[in-house]
PDB file of C-alpha atoms and ligand atoms in Angstrom:
ATOM      1  CA  MET A   1       0.000   0.000   0.000  1.00 62.00           C
ATOM      2  CA  GLU A   2       1.319   3.492  -0.868  1.00 60.00           C
ATOM      3  CA  ILE A   3       1.842   6.287   1.673  1.00 64.00           C
ATOM      4  CA  ARG A   4      -1.254   8.104   0.409  1.00 64.00           C
ATOM      5  CA  LEU A   5      -3.408   5.020   0.923  1.00 87.00           C
ATOM      6  CA  TRP A   6      -2.109   4.505   4.453  1.00 91.00           C
ATOM      7  CA  ARG A   7      -3.114   8.090   5.197  1.00 90.00           C
ATOM      8  CA  ASP A   8      -6.576   7.529   3.701  1.00 91.00           C
ATOM      9  CA  LEU A   9      -6.940   4.408   5.821  1.00 94.00           C
ATOM     10  CA  LEU A  10      -5.681   5.937   9.067  1.00 96.00           C
ATOM     11  CA  ASP A  11      -7.295   9.404   8.915  1.00 96.00           C
ATOM     12  CA  PRO A  12     -10.745   8.323  10.207  1.00 97.00           C
ATOM     13  CA  TYR A  13      -9.007   6.445  13.063  1.00 98.00           C
ATOM     14  CA  ASP A  14      -7.077   9.573  13.923  1.00 98.00           C
ATOM     15  CA  LEU A  15     -10.349  11.527  14.073  1.00 98.00           C
ATOM     16  CA  ALA A  16     -11.947   8.838  16.236  1.00 98.00           C
ATOM     17  CA  VAL A  17      -9.020   8.838  18.681  1.00 98.00           C
ATOM     18  CA  ARG A  18      -9.183  12.608  19.007  1.00 98.00           C
ATOM     19  CA  GLU A  19     -12.964  12.641  19.509  1.00 98.00           C
ATOM     20  CA  LEU A  20     -12.964   9.784  22.017  1.00 98.00           C
ATOM     21  CA  THR A  21     -10.103  11.290  24.013  1.00 98.00           C
ATOM     22  CA  VAL A  22     -12.027  14.573  24.313  1.00 98.00           C
ATOM     23  CA  LYS A  23     -15.251  12.770  25.260  1.00 98.00           C
ATOM     24  CA  PHE A  24     -13.713  10.681  28.037  1.00 98.00           C
ATOM     25  CA  SER A  25     -11.555  13.543  29.333  1.00 98.00           C
ATOM     26  CA  HIS A  26     -14.682  15.678  29.475  1.00 98.00           C
ATOM     27  CA  LEU A  27     -16.375  13.122  31.726  1.00 98.00           C
ATOM     28  CA  ARG A  28     -13.494  13.534  34.168  1.00 97.00           C
ATOM     29  CA  TYR A  29     -13.817  17.299  33.970  1.00 95.00           C
ATOM     30  CA  GLU A  30     -17.596  17.138  34.597  1.00 95.00           C
ATOM     31  CA  HIS A  31     -17.121  15.006  37.723  1.00 92.00           C
ATOM     32  CA  HIS A  32     -14.503  17.363  39.120  1.00 88.00           C
ATOM     33  CA  ALA A  33     -16.495  20.496  38.273  1.00 86.00           C
ATOM     34  CA  ARG A  34     -19.361  19.063  40.336  1.00 85.00           C
ATOM     35  CA  GLY A  35     -16.993  18.217  43.166  1.00 81.00           C
ATOM     36  CA  ILE A  36     -17.528  14.465  42.812  1.00 86.00           C
ATOM     37  CA  TYR A  37     -14.996  11.676  42.492  1.00 90.00           C
ATOM     38  CA  SER A  38     -14.164  10.671  38.926  1.00 94.00           C
ATOM     39  CA  PRO A  39     -13.528   6.981  38.150  1.00 97.00           C
ATOM     40  CA  ILE A  40     -11.486   8.262  35.204  1.00 98.00           C
ATOM     41  CA  GLU A  41      -8.107   9.626  36.218  1.00 97.00           C
ATOM     42  CA  GLU A  42      -6.405  10.046  32.841  1.00 98.00           C
ATOM     43  CA  VAL A  43      -7.186   9.434  29.170  1.00 98.00           C
ATOM     44  CA  THR A  44      -4.703   8.882  26.373  1.00 98.00           C
ATOM     45  CA  GLY A  45      -5.119   7.743  22.791  1.00 98.00           C
ATOM     46  CA  ARG A  46      -3.056   6.717  19.828  1.00 98.00           C
ATOM     47  CA  VAL A  47      -3.377   5.485  16.271  1.00 98.00           C
ATOM     48  CA  LYS A  48      -1.363   2.309  15.769  1.00 97.00           C
ATOM     49  CA  SER A  49       1.841   3.021  13.868  1.00 95.00           C
ATOM     50  CA  VAL A  50       2.197   1.595  10.352  1.00 94.00           C
ATOM     51  CA  SER A  51       5.129  -0.555  11.469  1.00 93.00           C
ATOM     52  CA  SER A  52       3.066  -1.949  14.340  1.00 94.00           C
ATOM     53  CA  ILE A  53       0.189  -2.656  11.910  1.00 95.00           C
ATOM     54  CA  LEU A  54       2.602  -4.440   9.559  1.00 94.00           C
ATOM     55  CA  ASP A  55       3.973  -6.540  12.456  1.00 92.00           C
ATOM     56  CA  LYS A  56       0.467  -7.577  13.513  1.00 95.00           C
ATOM     57  CA  MET A  57      -0.538  -8.359   9.912  1.00 95.00           C
ATOM     58  CA  GLN A  58       2.407 -10.692   9.663  1.00 94.00           C
ATOM     59  CA  LYS A  59       1.838 -12.263  13.078  1.00 93.00           C
ATOM     60  CA  LYS A  60      -1.878 -12.867  12.484  1.00 95.00           C
ATOM     61  CA  ASN A  61      -1.732 -13.473   8.753  1.00 96.00           C
ATOM     62  CA  ILE A  62      -3.978 -10.524   7.889  1.00 96.00           C
ATOM     63  CA  ASP A  63      -4.290  -9.289   4.280  1.00 94.00           C
ATOM     64  CA  PHE A  64      -4.375  -5.587   3.416  1.00 90.00           C
ATOM     65  CA  ASP A  65      -8.071  -5.706   2.558  1.00 91.00           C
ATOM     66  CA  GLU A  66      -8.842  -7.368   5.905  1.00 95.00           C
ATOM     67  CA  ILE A  67      -7.047  -4.815   8.109  1.00 96.00           C
ATOM     68  CA  GLU A  68     -10.077  -2.777   9.111  1.00 96.00           C
ATOM     69  CA  GLN A  69     -12.186  -5.775   9.938  1.00 96.00           C
ATOM     70  CA  ARG A  70      -9.608  -7.929  11.700  1.00 97.00           C
ATOM     71  CA  MET A  71      -7.461  -5.324  13.451  1.00 97.00           C
ATOM     72  CA  GLU A  72      -9.601  -3.903  16.224  1.00 97.00           C
ATOM     73  CA  ASP A  73      -6.959  -1.730  17.835  1.00 97.00           C
ATOM     74  CA  ILE A  74      -5.890   0.644  15.040  1.00 98.00           C
ATOM     75  CA  ALA A  75      -7.597   3.269  17.170  1.00 98.00           C
ATOM     76  CA  GLY A  76      -6.614   2.780  20.802  1.00 98.00           C
ATOM     77  CA  ILE A  77      -7.882   4.631  23.860  1.00 98.00           C
ATOM     78  CA  ARG A  78      -6.437   4.075  27.305  1.00 98.00           C
ATOM     79  CA  ILE A  79      -8.379   5.041  30.409  1.00 98.00           C
ATOM     80  CA  ILE A  80      -6.391   5.086  33.620  1.00 98.00           C
ATOM     81  CA  CYS A  81      -8.186   4.705  36.945  1.00 98.00           C
ATOM     82  CA  GLN A  82      -6.950   5.184  40.489  1.00 97.00           C
ATOM     83  CA  PHE A  83      -8.574   2.072  41.938  1.00 97.00           C
ATOM     84  CA  VAL A  84      -9.520  -1.387  40.647  1.00 97.00           C
ATOM     85  CA  GLU A  85     -13.115  -0.634  41.739  1.00 97.00           C
ATOM     86  CA  ASP A  86     -13.243   2.187  39.193  1.00 97.00           C
ATOM     87  CA  ILE A  87     -12.698  -0.169  36.230  1.00 98.00           C
ATOM     88  CA  PRO A  88     -16.228  -1.723  36.172  1.00 98.00           C
ATOM     89  CA  LYS A  89     -17.689   1.760  36.692  1.00 98.00           C
ATOM     90  CA  VAL A  90     -15.910   3.048  33.596  1.00 98.00           C
ATOM     91  CA  ALA A  91     -16.951  -0.088  31.667  1.00 98.00           C
ATOM     92  CA  ASP A  92     -20.591   0.604  32.644  1.00 98.00           C
ATOM     93  CA  ILE A  93     -20.331   4.211  31.514  1.00 98.00           C
ATOM     94  CA  ILE A  94     -19.114   2.961  28.125  1.00 98.00           C
ATOM     95  CA  ARG A  95     -21.830   0.268  27.854  1.00 98.00           C
ATOM     96  CA  ASN A  96     -24.513   2.907  28.504  1.00 98.00           C
ATOM     97  CA  ARG A  97     -23.333   5.418  25.916  1.00 98.00           C
ATOM     98  CA  THR A  98     -25.395   5.843  22.783  1.00 98.00           C
ATOM     99  CA  ASP A  99     -22.550   7.162  20.619  1.00 98.00           C
ATOM    100  CA  MET A 100     -20.596   3.892  20.681  1.00 98.00           C
ATOM    101  CA  GLN A 101     -21.494   0.235  20.614  1.00 98.00           C
ATOM    102  CA  VAL A 102     -19.560  -2.375  22.569  1.00 98.00           C
ATOM    103  CA  ILE A 103     -18.949  -5.467  20.466  1.00 98.00           C
ATOM    104  CA  GLN A 104     -16.444  -7.366  22.605  1.00 98.00           C
ATOM    105  CA  GLU A 105     -15.023  -7.351  26.121  1.00 98.00           C
ATOM    106  CA  LYS A 106     -11.892  -9.051  27.463  1.00 98.00           C
ATOM    107  CA  ASP A 107     -11.348  -9.111  31.203  1.00 98.00           C
ATOM    108  CA  TYR A 108      -7.625  -9.493  31.829  1.00 98.00           C
ATOM    109  CA  VAL A 109      -8.107  -8.016  35.306  1.00 98.00           C
ATOM    110  CA  GLU A 110      -9.952 -11.103  36.574  1.00 97.00           C
ATOM    111  CA  ASN A 111      -8.037 -13.343  34.184  1.00 97.00           C
ATOM    112  CA  MET A 112      -4.449 -12.136  34.249  1.00 97.00           C
ATOM    113  CA  LYS A 113      -2.493 -13.080  31.110  1.00 97.00           C
ATOM    114  CA  SER A 114       0.363 -15.554  31.532  1.00 95.00           C
ATOM    115  CA  SER A 115       2.793 -12.636  31.033  1.00 95.00           C
ATOM    116  CA  GLY A 116       1.333 -10.906  34.119  1.00 97.00           C
ATOM    117  CA  TYR A 117      -0.605  -8.376  31.983  1.00 98.00           C
ATOM    118  CA  ARG A 118      -3.798  -6.984  33.559  1.00 98.00           C
ATOM    119  CA  SER A 119      -6.298  -4.610  31.947  1.00 98.00           C
ATOM    120  CA  PHE A 120      -9.966  -4.540  30.917  1.00 98.00           C
ATOM    121  CA  HIS A 121     -10.438  -4.310  27.149  1.00 98.00           C
ATOM    122  CA  MET A 122     -13.532  -3.211  25.244  1.00 98.00           C
ATOM    123  CA  ILE A 123     -13.834  -3.229  21.485  1.00 98.00           C
ATOM    124  CA  ILE A 124     -16.333  -0.661  20.295  1.00 98.00           C
ATOM    125  CA  ARG A 125     -17.897   0.414  17.031  1.00 98.00           C
ATOM    126  CA  TYR A 126     -17.806   4.189  16.613  1.00 98.00           C
ATOM    127  CA  GLN A 127     -18.996   6.427  13.822  1.00 98.00           C
ATOM    128  CA  VAL A 128     -16.984   9.418  12.602  1.00 98.00           C
ATOM    129  CA  GLN A 129     -18.096  12.020  10.093  1.00 97.00           C
ATOM    130  CA  THR A 130     -15.418  12.378   7.416  1.00 95.00           C
ATOM    131  CA  ALA A 131     -15.319  14.600   4.310  1.00 93.00           C
ATOM    132  CA  ALA A 132     -16.410  11.518   2.367  1.00 92.00           C
ATOM    133  CA  GLY A 133     -19.384  10.925   4.698  1.00 96.00           C
ATOM    134  CA  PRO A 134     -19.982   8.824   7.813  1.00 97.00           C
ATOM    135  CA  LYS A 135     -17.622   5.949   8.526  1.00 97.00           C
ATOM    136  CA  THR A 136     -17.909   3.349  11.278  1.00 98.00           C
ATOM    137  CA  ILE A 137     -14.623   2.123  12.666  1.00 98.00           C
ATOM    138  CA  GLN A 138     -13.571  -0.229  15.474  1.00 98.00           C
ATOM    139  CA  ALA A 139     -11.584   1.016  18.441  1.00 98.00           C
ATOM    140  CA  GLU A 140     -10.039  -0.681  21.452  1.00 98.00           C
ATOM    141  CA  ILE A 141     -10.469   0.851  24.893  1.00 98.00           C
ATOM    142  CA  GLN A 142      -8.063  -0.385  27.554  1.00 98.00           C
ATOM    143  CA  ILE A 143      -9.137   0.364  31.125  1.00 98.00           C
ATOM    144  CA  ARG A 144      -6.567  -0.163  33.863  1.00 98.00           C
ATOM    145  CA  THR A 145      -5.226   1.198  37.136  1.00 98.00           C
ATOM    146  CA  MET A 146      -2.123   3.361  37.384  1.00 98.00           C
ATOM    147  CA  GLY A 147      -0.258   0.361  38.782  1.00 98.00           C
ATOM    148  CA  MET A 148      -1.341  -1.919  35.905  1.00 98.00           C
ATOM    149  CA  ASN A 149      -0.350   0.824  33.468  1.00 98.00           C
ATOM    150  CA  PHE A 150       3.092   1.178  35.032  1.00 98.00           C
ATOM    151  CA  TRP A 151       3.686  -2.563  34.731  1.00 98.00           C
ATOM    152  CA  SER A 152       2.453  -2.886  31.133  1.00 98.00           C
ATOM    153  CA  THR A 153       4.452   0.140  29.945  1.00 97.00           C
ATOM    154  CA  ILE A 154       7.666  -1.380  31.314  1.00 97.00           C
ATOM    155  CA  GLU A 155       6.842  -4.842  29.983  1.00 97.00           C
ATOM    156  CA  HIS A 156       5.904  -3.437  26.566  1.00 94.00           C
ATOM    157  CA  SER A 157       9.329  -1.752  26.295  1.00 95.00           C
ATOM    158  CA  LEU A 158      11.042  -5.029  27.180  1.00 96.00           C
ATOM    159  CA  GLN A 159       8.921  -6.900  24.597  1.00 92.00           C
ATOM    160  CA  TYR A 160      10.159  -4.388  22.034  1.00 88.00           C
ATOM    161  CA  LYS A 161      13.773  -4.634  23.172  1.00 91.00           C
ATOM    162  CA  TYR A 162      13.830  -8.446  23.109  1.00 91.00           C
ATOM    163  CA  LYS A 163      11.586  -8.722  20.022  1.00 86.00           C
ATOM    164  CA  HIS A 164       8.922 -10.643  21.985  1.00 85.00           C
ATOM    165  CA  ASN A 165      11.521 -13.101  23.323  1.00 91.00           C
ATOM    166  CA  ILE A 166      12.049 -11.822  26.839  1.00 93.00           C
ATOM    167  CA  PRO A 167      14.673 -13.975  28.635  1.00 95.00           C
ATOM    168  CA  GLN A 168      13.256 -16.377  31.224  1.00 95.00           C
ATOM    169  CA  HIS A 169      14.888 -14.670  34.255  1.00 95.00           C
ATOM    170  CA  LEU A 170      13.299 -11.345  33.219  1.00 95.00           C
ATOM    171  CA  LYS A 171       9.918 -13.012  32.627  1.00 96.00           C
ATOM    172  CA  GLU A 172      10.052 -14.318  36.177  1.00 96.00           C
ATOM    173  CA  LYS A 173      10.908 -10.873  37.543  1.00 96.00           C
ATOM    174  CA  LEU A 174       8.026  -9.388  35.565  1.00 97.00           C
ATOM    175  CA  LEU A 175       5.627 -11.973  36.959  1.00 97.00           C
ATOM    176  CA  ARG A 176       6.791 -11.236  40.499  1.00 97.00           C
ATOM    177  CA  SER A 177       6.351  -7.505  39.933  1.00 97.00           C
ATOM    178  CA  ALA A 178       2.881  -8.136  38.441  1.00 98.00           C
ATOM    179  CA  ASP A 179       1.997  -9.849  41.755  1.00 97.00           C
ATOM    180  CA  SER A 180       3.319  -6.820  43.628  1.00 97.00           C
ATOM    181  CA  ILE A 181       1.045  -4.597  41.543  1.00 97.00           C
ATOM    182  CA  VAL A 182      -1.939  -6.781  42.530  1.00 97.00           C
ATOM    183  CA  THR A 183      -0.928  -6.332  46.193  1.00 97.00           C
ATOM    184  CA  LEU A 184      -0.458  -2.587  45.716  1.00 97.00           C
ATOM    185  CA  ASP A 185      -3.874  -2.200  44.028  1.00 97.00           C
ATOM    186  CA  ASN A 186      -5.491  -4.165  46.871  1.00 96.00           C
ATOM    187  CA  GLU A 187      -3.751  -2.063  49.529  1.00 95.00           C
ATOM    188  CA  MET A 188      -4.899   1.119  47.815  1.00 95.00           C
ATOM    189  CA  SER A 189      -8.468  -0.204  47.657  1.00 94.00           C
ATOM    190  CA  ARG A 190      -8.393  -0.633  51.436  1.00 93.00           C
ATOM    191  CA  VAL A 191      -7.748   3.084  51.967  1.00 94.00           C
ATOM    192  CA  ARG A 192      -9.898   4.102  48.994  1.00 92.00           C
ATOM    193  CA  ASP A 193     -12.594   5.884  51.025  1.00 90.00           C
ATOM    194  CA  GLU A 194     -10.022   7.953  52.876  1.00 92.00           C
ATOM    195  CA  ILE A 195      -8.170   8.869  49.678  1.00 90.00           C
ATOM    196  CA  MET A 196     -11.442   9.760  47.937  1.00 89.00           C
ATOM    197  CA  ASP A 197     -12.515  11.950  50.883  1.00 88.00           C
ATOM    198  CA  ALA A 198      -9.203  13.783  50.857  1.00 89.00           C
ATOM    199  CA  GLN A 199      -9.329  14.322  47.081  1.00 87.00           C
ATOM    200  CA  ASN A 200     -12.939  15.524  47.177  1.00 86.00           C
ATOM    201  CA  SER A 201     -12.113  18.027  49.942  1.00 88.00           C
ATOM    202  CA  MET A 202      -9.115  19.291  47.973  1.00 88.00           C
ATOM    203  CA  ARG A 203     -11.239  19.758  44.844  1.00 88.00           C
ATOM    204  CA  LEU A 204     -14.105  21.331  46.789  1.00 88.00           C
ATOM    205  CA  GLN A 205     -11.689  23.808  48.349  1.00 91.00           C
ATOM    206  CA  ALA A 206     -10.161  24.648  44.949  1.00 91.00           C
ATOM    207  CA  ASN A 207     -13.641  25.214  43.436  1.00 90.00           C
ATOM    208  CA  LEU A 208     -14.725  27.375  46.396  1.00 92.00           C
ATOM    209  CA  VAL A 209     -11.578  29.516  46.254  1.00 95.00           C
ATOM    210  CA  ALA A 210     -12.013  30.006  42.488  1.00 94.00           C
ATOM    211  CA  GLU A 211     -15.658  31.080  42.967  1.00 94.00           C
ATOM    212  CA  ILE A 212     -14.835  33.399  45.882  1.00 95.00           C
ATOM    213  CA  LEU A 213     -12.060  35.112  43.920  1.00 95.00           C
ATOM    214  CA  GLN A 214     -14.371  35.471  40.919  1.00 93.00           C
ATOM    215  CA  ASN A 215     -17.005  37.053  43.181  1.00 92.00           C
ATOM    216  CA  ILE A 216     -14.457  39.490  44.634  1.00 92.00           C
ATOM    217  CA  GLN A 217     -13.303  40.304  41.096  1.00 91.00           C
ATOM    218  CA  ASN A 218     -16.911  41.053  40.059  1.00 89.00           C
ATOM    219  CA  LEU A 219     -17.325  43.371  43.056  1.00 89.00           C
ATOM    220  CA  TYR A 220     -14.575  45.658  41.721  1.00 86.00           C
ATOM    221  CA  SER A 221     -17.035  47.435  39.439  1.00 82.00           C
ATOM    222  CA  LEU A 222     -19.796  47.604  42.078  1.00 82.00           C
ATOM    223  CA  ALA A 223     -18.335  48.231  45.543  1.00 81.00           C
ATOM    224  CA  ASN A 224     -15.836  50.777  46.851  1.00 84.00           C
ATOM    225  CA  GLN A 225     -12.161  49.810  47.074  1.00 88.00           C
ATOM    226  CA  ARG A 226     -12.008  49.931  50.901  1.00 90.00           C
ATOM    227  CA  GLU A 227     -14.921  47.504  51.161  1.00 89.00           C
ATOM    228  CA  ILE A 228     -13.301  45.122  48.666  1.00 90.00           C
ATOM    229  CA  ALA A 229      -9.943  45.265  50.483  1.00 92.00           C
ATOM    230  CA  LYS A 230     -11.774  44.377  53.728  1.00 92.00           C
ATOM    231  CA  ILE A 231     -13.533  41.412  52.084  1.00 93.00           C
ATOM    232  CA  GLN A 232     -10.240  40.227  50.596  1.00 93.00           C
ATOM    233  CA  ASP A 233      -8.474  40.384  53.990  1.00 94.00           C
ATOM    234  CA  GLU A 234     -11.328  38.439  55.575  1.00 94.00           C
ATOM    235  CA  PHE A 235     -11.035  35.820  52.824  1.00 95.00           C
ATOM    236  CA  TYR A 236      -7.277  35.360  53.411  1.00 94.00           C
ATOM    237  CA  GLU A 237      -7.913  34.971  57.123  1.00 95.00           C
ATOM    238  CA  VAL A 238     -10.601  32.309  56.598  1.00 94.00           C
ATOM    239  CA  TYR A 239      -8.398  30.564  54.005  1.00 94.00           C
ATOM    240  CA  ARG A 240      -5.418  30.467  56.389  1.00 94.00           C
ATOM    241  CA  GLU A 241      -7.536  28.658  58.995  1.00 93.00           C
ATOM    242  CA  GLY A 242      -7.961  25.792  56.488  1.00 89.00           C
ATOM    243  CA  ASP A 243     -11.517  25.054  57.678  1.00 92.00           C
ATOM    244  CA  LEU A 244     -13.660  23.983  54.715  1.00 91.00           C
ATOM    245  CA  GLU A 245     -16.955  24.677  56.514  1.00 93.00           C
ATOM    246  CA  LYS A 246     -15.875  28.241  57.345  1.00 94.00           C
ATOM    247  CA  LEU A 247     -14.824  28.730  53.727  1.00 94.00           C
ATOM    248  CA  GLU A 248     -18.270  27.520  52.586  1.00 94.00           C
ATOM    249  CA  ARG A 249     -19.968  29.938  55.000  1.00 95.00           C
ATOM    250  CA  PHE A 250     -17.787  32.791  53.760  1.00 95.00           C
ATOM    251  CA  HIS A 251     -18.684  31.875  50.167  1.00 95.00           C
ATOM    252  CA  LYS A 252     -22.419  32.013  50.974  1.00 95.00           C
ATOM    253  CA  GLN A 253     -22.096  35.347  52.815  1.00 94.00           C
ATOM    254  CA  LEU A 254     -20.126  36.812  49.919  1.00 93.00           C
ATOM    255  CA  ASP A 255     -22.853  35.647  47.555  1.00 91.00           C
ATOM    256  CA  ILE A 256     -25.446  37.554  49.593  1.00 92.00           C
ATOM    257  CA  ILE A 257     -23.244  40.696  49.702  1.00 90.00           C
ATOM    258  CA  SER A 258     -22.654  40.490  45.910  1.00 89.00           C
ATOM    259  CA  GLU A 259     -26.371  40.038  45.322  1.00 88.00           C
ATOM    260  CA  GLY A 260     -27.058  43.162  47.405  1.00 86.00           C
ATOM    261  CA  TYR A 261     -24.565  45.211  45.390  1.00 84.00           C
ATOM    262  CA  ARG A 262     -25.992  43.923  42.118  1.00 78.00           C
ATOM    263  CA  ALA A 263     -29.559  44.827  43.184  1.00 81.00           C
ATOM    264  CA  GLN A 264     -28.348  48.304  44.246  1.00 78.00           C
ATOM    265  CA  SER A 265     -26.651  48.878  40.912  1.00 74.00           C
ATOM    266  CA  ILE A 266     -29.740  47.745  38.951  1.00 70.00           C
ATOM    267  CA  SER A 267     -32.071  50.120  40.882  1.00 67.00           C
ATOM    268  CA  PHE A 268     -29.487  52.933  40.437  1.00 61.00           C
ATOM    269  CA  ASP A 269     -29.434  52.263  36.667  1.00 66.00           C
ATOM    270  CA  GLU A 270     -33.249  52.247  36.513  1.00 67.00           C
ATOM    271  CA  GLU A 271     -33.507  55.531  38.400  1.00 66.00           C
ATOM    272  CA  HIS A 272     -31.133  57.151  35.913  1.00 61.00           C
ATOM    273  CA  ILE A 273     -32.716  55.926  32.688  1.00 57.00           C
TER     274      ILE A 273
HETATM  275  P1  LIG B   1       0.514  -2.591  20.870  1.00 62.58           P
HETATM  276  O1  LIG B   1       1.915  -2.348  20.480  1.00 62.58           O
HETATM  277  O2  LIG B   1       0.194  -2.118  22.248  1.00 62.58           O
HETATM  278  O3  LIG B   1      -0.477  -2.071  19.868  1.00 62.58           O
HETATM  279  P2  LIG B   1      -5.934 -12.106  20.745  1.00 62.58           P
HETATM  280  O4  LIG B   1      -5.919 -12.672  19.382  1.00 62.58           O
HETATM  281  O5  LIG B   1      -7.225 -11.450  21.095  1.00 62.58           O
HETATM  282  O6  LIG B   1      -5.452 -13.036  21.810  1.00 62.58           O
HETATM  283  P3  LIG B   1      -4.742  -9.509  20.435  1.00 62.58           P
HETATM  284  O7  LIG B   1      -5.507  -9.143  19.217  1.00 62.58           O
HETATM  285  O8  LIG B   1      -3.297  -9.081  20.468  1.00 62.58           O
HETATM  286  O9  LIG B   1      -4.752 -11.047  20.737  1.00 62.58           O
HETATM  287  O10 LIG B   1      -5.545  -8.929  21.616  1.00 62.58           O
HETATM  288  P4  LIG B   1      -5.119  -8.755  23.111  1.00 62.58           P
HETATM  289  O11 LIG B   1      -4.357  -9.906  23.634  1.00 62.58           O
HETATM  290  O12 LIG B   1      -6.361  -8.372  23.809  1.00 62.58           O
HETATM  291  O13 LIG B   1      -4.079  -7.525  23.065  1.00 62.58           O
HETATM  292  C1  LIG B   1      -4.452  -6.280  22.594  1.00 62.58           C
HETATM  293  C2  LIG B   1      -3.500  -5.250  23.180  1.00 62.58           C
HETATM  294  O14 LIG B   1      -3.432  -5.405  24.609  1.00 62.58           O
HETATM  295  C3  LIG B   1      -2.072  -5.378  22.748  1.00 62.58           C
HETATM  296  O15 LIG B   1      -1.887  -4.779  21.490  1.00 62.58           O
HETATM  297  C4  LIG B   1      -1.345  -4.659  23.877  1.00 62.58           C
HETATM  298  O16 LIG B   1      -1.500  -3.255  23.763  1.00 62.58           O
HETATM  299  C5  LIG B   1      -2.124  -5.119  25.078  1.00 62.58           C
HETATM  300  N1  LIG B   1      -1.525  -6.355  25.594  1.00 62.58           N
HETATM  301  C6  LIG B   1      -2.013  -7.605  25.486  1.00 62.58           C
HETATM  302  N2  LIG B   1      -1.206  -8.482  26.103  1.00 62.58           N
HETATM  303  C7  LIG B   1      -0.179  -7.759  26.617  1.00 62.58           C
HETATM  304  C8  LIG B   1       0.975  -8.117  27.383  1.00 62.58           C
HETATM  305  O17 LIG B   1       1.233  -9.277  27.719  1.00 62.58           O
HETATM  306  N3  LIG B   1       1.809  -7.097  27.730  1.00 62.58           N
HETATM  307  C9  LIG B   1       1.569  -5.792  27.401  1.00 62.58           C
HETATM  308  N4  LIG B   1       2.430  -4.861  27.791  1.00 62.58           N
HETATM  309  N5  LIG B   1       0.480  -5.441  26.664  1.00 62.58           N
HETATM  310  C10 LIG B   1      -0.381  -6.409  26.292  1.00 62.58           C
HETATM  311  P5  LIG B   1      -0.655  -5.176  20.569  1.00 62.58           P
HETATM  312  O18 LIG B   1      -1.044  -4.980  19.160  1.00 62.58           O
HETATM  313  O19 LIG B   1      -0.162  -6.545  20.929  1.00 62.58           O
HETATM  314  O20 LIG B   1       0.436  -4.179  20.969  1.00 62.58           O
END
């Protein structure tokens, strides 16, 4: 196949990877904006390289005209979670979406591969709108924890280095470290609630501070400078105390003050029309 044809083949996959990455990243953003825990920690995507496609064609005896049908991972999305418990939640989110259709699932979390590889795979059908019209492609979504991702990244590099013939002593080390990742994931699950609480508080505080500062900023055109300086000093004092409840109370009070100023400015405008 010529270069031009490879580009024609891969372009819709590139579009799909970009769209899917935005969609899943946006889910994370939405959770955080609402101050709730997101089962999605990070999203990455890639289009399989031509050399990797050629390798797989050779390995699996795939003809050029069979690539799209038989190679499900030309478009690949990776969703990284903090905890093992998040993986089925992300899988459910994907199953319930109407813009993609799950056609296959492989659970290498429950059924670890003999290499030590763990991850949950979903093959989906996804439609992109290209200049030539709609096109439905297949994409592979790999869902895994940070620990599983760490292990598979290292192992993948070694597979590349040893051309899929990793020496036995290294294989054994990899298997032992895969077991350690299982232990690590389990340990993290045990303190999951505490970690989630801490992260939610951190995010809540960040959202509150952003809203308070925006409110103070808005007051600049409505209140006098001395009043604003006083409010700002009060904010720094409450912030220094590090008490989330006090910060929430301050936020509410500031809302009421801002509302008062806004009402005043509207009635002033009306009087002067
Ligand atoms: P790359 O370079 O990541 O694109 P199957 O016929 O279903 O048994 P297939 O089609 O390879 O085999 O599917 P499988 O086993 O579900 O693997 C799909 C992808 O999962 C692989 O793509 C890897 O990305 C990842 N994967 C599977 N097994 C391993 C493993 O033992 N170690 C690591 N690091 N990754 C693994 P590619 O095309 O093999 O590789």
